[in-house]
Tab-separated table of N, CA and C in Angstrom:
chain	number	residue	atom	x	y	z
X	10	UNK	N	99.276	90.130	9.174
X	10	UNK	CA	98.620	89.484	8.048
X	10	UNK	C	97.384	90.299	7.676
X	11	UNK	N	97.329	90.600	6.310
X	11	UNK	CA	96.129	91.559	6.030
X	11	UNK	C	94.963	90.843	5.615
X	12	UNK	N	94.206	90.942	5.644
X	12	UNK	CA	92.231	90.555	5.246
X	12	UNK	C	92.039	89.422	3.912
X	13	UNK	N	93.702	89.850	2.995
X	13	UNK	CA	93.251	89.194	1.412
X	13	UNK	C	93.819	87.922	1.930
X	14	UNK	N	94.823	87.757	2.611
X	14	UNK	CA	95.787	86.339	3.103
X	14	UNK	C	94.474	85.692	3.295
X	15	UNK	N	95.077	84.119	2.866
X	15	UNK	CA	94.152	83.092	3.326
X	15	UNK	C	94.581	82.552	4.282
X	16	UNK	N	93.678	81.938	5.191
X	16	UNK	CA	93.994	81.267	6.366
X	16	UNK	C	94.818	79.694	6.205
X	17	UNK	N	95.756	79.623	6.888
X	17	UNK	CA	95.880	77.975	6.985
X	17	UNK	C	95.028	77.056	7.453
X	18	UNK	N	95.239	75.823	7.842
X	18	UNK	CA	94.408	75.194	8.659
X	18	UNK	C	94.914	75.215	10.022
X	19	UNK	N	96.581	75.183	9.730
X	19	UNK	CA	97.123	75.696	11.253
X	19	UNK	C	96.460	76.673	11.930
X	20	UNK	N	96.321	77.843	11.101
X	20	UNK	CA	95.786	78.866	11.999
X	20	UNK	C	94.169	79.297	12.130
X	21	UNK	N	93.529	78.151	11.354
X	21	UNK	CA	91.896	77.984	11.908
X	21	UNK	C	92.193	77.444	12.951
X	22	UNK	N	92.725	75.953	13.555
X	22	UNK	CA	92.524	75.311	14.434
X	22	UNK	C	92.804	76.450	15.697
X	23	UNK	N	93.921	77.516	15.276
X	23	UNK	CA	94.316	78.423	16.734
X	23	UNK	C	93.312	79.661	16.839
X	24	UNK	N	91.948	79.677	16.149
X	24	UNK	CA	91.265	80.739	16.200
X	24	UNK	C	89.595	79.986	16.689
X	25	UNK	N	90.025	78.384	16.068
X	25	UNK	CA	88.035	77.981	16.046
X	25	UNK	C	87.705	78.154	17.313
X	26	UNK	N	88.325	78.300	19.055
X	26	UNK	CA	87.430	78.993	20.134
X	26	UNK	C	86.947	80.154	20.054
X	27	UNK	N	87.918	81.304	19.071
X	27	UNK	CA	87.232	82.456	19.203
X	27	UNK	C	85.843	82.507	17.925
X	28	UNK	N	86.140	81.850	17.217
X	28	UNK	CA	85.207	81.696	16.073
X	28	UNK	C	83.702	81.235	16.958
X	29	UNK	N	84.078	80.176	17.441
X	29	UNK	CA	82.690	79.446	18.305
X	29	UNK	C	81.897	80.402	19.874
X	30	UNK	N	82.605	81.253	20.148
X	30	UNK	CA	82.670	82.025	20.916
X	30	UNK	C	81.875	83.872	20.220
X	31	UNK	N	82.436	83.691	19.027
X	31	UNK	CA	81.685	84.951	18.358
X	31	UNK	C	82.768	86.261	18.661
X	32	UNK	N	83.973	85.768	18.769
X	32	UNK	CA	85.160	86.580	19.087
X	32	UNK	C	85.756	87.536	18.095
X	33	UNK	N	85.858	86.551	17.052
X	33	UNK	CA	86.906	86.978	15.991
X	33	UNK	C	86.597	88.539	15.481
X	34	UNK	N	87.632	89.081	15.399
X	34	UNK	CA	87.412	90.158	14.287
X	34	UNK	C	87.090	90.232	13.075
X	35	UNK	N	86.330	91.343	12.167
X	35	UNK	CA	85.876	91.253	11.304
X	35	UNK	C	86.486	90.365	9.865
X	36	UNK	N	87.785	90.835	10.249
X	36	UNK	CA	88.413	90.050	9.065
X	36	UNK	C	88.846	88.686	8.974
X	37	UNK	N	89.311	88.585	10.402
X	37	UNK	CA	90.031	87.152	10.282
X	37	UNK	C	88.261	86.211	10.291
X	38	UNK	N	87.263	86.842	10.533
X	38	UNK	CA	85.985	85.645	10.346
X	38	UNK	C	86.005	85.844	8.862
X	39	UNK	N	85.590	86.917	8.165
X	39	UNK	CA	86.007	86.502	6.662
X	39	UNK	C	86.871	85.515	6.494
X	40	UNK	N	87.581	85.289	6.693
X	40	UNK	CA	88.904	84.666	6.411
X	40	UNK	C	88.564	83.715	6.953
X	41	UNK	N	88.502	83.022	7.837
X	41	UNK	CA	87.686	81.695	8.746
X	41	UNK	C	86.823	81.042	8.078
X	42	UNK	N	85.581	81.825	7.492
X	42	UNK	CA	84.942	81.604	7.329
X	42	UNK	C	85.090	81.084	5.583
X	43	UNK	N	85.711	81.706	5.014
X	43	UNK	CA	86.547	81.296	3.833
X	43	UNK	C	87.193	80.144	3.328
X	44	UNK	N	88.117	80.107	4.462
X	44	UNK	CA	88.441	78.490	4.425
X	44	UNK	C	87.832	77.830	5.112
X	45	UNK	N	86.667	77.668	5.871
X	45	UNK	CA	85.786	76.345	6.011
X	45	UNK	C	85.064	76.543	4.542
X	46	UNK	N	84.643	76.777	3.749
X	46	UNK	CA	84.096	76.854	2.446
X	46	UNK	C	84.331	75.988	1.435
X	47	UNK	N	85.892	76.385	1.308
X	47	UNK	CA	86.988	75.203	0.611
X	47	UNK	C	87.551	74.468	1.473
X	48	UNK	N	87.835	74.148	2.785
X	48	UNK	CA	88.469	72.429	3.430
X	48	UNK	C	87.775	71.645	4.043
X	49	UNK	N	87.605	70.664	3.322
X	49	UNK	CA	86.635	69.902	3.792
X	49	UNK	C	86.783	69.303	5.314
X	50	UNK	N	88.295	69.295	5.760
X	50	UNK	CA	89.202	68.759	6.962
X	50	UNK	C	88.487	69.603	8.421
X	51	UNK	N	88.666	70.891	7.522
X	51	UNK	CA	88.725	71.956	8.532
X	51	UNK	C	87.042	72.058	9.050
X	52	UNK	N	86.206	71.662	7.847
X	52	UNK	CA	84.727	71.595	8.161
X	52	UNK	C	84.446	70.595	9.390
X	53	UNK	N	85.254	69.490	8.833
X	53	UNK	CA	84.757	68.172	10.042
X	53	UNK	C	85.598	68.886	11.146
X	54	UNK	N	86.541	69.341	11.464
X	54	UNK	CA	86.728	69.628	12.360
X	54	UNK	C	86.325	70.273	13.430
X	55	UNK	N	85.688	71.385	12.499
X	55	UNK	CA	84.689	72.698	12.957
X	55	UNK	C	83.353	71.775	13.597
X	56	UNK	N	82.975	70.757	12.997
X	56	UNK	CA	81.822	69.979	13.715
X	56	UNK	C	81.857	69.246	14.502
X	57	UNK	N	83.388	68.857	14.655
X	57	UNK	CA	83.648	67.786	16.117
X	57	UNK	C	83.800	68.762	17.135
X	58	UNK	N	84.383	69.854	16.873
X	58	UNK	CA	84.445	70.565	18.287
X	58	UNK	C	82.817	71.059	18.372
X	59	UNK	N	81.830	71.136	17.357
X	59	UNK	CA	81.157	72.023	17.889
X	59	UNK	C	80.388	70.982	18.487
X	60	UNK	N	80.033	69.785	18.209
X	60	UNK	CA	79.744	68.265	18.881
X	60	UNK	C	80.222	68.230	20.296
X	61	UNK	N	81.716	68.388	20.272
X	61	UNK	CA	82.123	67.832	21.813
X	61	UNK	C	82.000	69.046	22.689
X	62	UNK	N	81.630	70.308	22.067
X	62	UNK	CA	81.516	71.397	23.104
X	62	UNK	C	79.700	70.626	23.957
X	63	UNK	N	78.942	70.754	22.679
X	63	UNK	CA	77.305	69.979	22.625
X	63	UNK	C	77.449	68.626	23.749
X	64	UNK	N	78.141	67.772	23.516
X	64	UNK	CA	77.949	66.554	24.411
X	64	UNK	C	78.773	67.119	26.355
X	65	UNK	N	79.678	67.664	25.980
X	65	UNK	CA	80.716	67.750	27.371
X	65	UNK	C	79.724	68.875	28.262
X	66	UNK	N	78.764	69.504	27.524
X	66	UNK	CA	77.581	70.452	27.762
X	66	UNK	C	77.011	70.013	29.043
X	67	UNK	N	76.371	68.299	28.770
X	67	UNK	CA	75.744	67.469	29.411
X	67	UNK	C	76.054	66.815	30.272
X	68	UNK	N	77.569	66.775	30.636
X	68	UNK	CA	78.350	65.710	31.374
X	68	UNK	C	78.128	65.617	32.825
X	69	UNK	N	77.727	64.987	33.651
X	69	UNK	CA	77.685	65.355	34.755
X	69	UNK	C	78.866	64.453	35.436
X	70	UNK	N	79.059	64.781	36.967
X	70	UNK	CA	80.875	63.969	37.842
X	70	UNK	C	79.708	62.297	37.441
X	71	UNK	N	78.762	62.098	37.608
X	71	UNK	CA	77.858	60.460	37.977
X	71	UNK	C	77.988	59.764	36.465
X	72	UNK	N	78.696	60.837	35.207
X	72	UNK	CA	78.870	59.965	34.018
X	72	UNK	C	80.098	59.552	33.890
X	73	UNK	N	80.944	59.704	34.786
X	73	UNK	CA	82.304	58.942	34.508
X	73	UNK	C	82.508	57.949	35.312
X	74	UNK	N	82.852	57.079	34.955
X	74	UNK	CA	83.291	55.380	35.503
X	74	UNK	C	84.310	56.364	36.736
X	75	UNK	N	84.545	55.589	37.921
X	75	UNK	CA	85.678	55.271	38.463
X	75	UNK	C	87.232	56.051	37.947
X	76	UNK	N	87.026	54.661	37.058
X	76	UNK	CA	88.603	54.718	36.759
X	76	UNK	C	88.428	55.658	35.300
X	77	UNK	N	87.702	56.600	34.713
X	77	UNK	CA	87.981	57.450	33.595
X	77	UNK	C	88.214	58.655	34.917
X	78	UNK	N	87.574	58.887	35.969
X	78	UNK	CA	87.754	59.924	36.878
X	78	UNK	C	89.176	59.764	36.824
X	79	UNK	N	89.829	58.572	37.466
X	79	UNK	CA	91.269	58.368	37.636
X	79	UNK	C	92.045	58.455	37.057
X	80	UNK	N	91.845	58.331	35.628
X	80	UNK	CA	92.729	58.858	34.466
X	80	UNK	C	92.694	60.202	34.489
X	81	UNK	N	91.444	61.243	33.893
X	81	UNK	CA	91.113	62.435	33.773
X	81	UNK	C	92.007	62.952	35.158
X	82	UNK	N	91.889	62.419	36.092
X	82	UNK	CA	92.810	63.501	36.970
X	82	UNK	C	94.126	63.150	36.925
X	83	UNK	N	94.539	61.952	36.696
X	83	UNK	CA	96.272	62.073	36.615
X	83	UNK	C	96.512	62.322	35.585
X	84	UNK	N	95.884	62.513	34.336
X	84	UNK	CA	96.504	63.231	33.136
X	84	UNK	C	96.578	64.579	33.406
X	85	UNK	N	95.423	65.341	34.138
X	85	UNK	CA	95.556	66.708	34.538
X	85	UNK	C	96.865	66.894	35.185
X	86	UNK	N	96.800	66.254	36.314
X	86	UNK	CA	98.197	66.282	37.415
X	86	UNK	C	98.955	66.558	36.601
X	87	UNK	N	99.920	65.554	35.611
X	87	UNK	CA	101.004	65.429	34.930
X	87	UNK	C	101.252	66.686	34.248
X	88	UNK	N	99.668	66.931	33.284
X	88	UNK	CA	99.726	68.633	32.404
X	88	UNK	C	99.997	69.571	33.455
X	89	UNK	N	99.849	69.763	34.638
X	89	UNK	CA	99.841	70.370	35.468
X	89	UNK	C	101.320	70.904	35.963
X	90	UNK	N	101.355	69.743	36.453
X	90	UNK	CA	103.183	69.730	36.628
X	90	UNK	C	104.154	69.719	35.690
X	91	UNK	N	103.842	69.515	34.252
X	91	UNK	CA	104.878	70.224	33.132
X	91	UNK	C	104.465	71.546	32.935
């Protein structure tokens, strides 16, 4: 895909770690950066991750209940084992 292509939103969502990270190559951040300009979707999106990167920042093991520990690890398990 060359520099003039516009991005989907499919393929922001598979780039916004390297975007938030300061990864991307020159073009595809043009291009990134392009379509957050025009989608408004892709904007809120771009701000919830950059939010939940900001809050999960802070998290310490003494902020989870019990039983969210107990979930959080058998959902891991399961991802784990598929």
């Amino acid at each position: 895909m060359n520099a003039v292509e516009s991005l989907s939103c499919q393929e922001l969502v598979e780039l916004v770690t390297d975007y938030l990270e300061g990864a991307l190559a020159p073009a595809d951040l043009r291009r990134f950066e392009q379509h957050i300009e025009g989608c408004g979707n892709c904007t809120t999106y771009l701000a919830q991750m950059r939010e939940t990167i900001r809050i999960t920042g802070t998290l310490t093991p003494d902020d989870l209940s019990p039983d969210a520990e107990r979930e959080l690890l058998a959902l891991f398990s399961a991802w784990a084992r598929s």
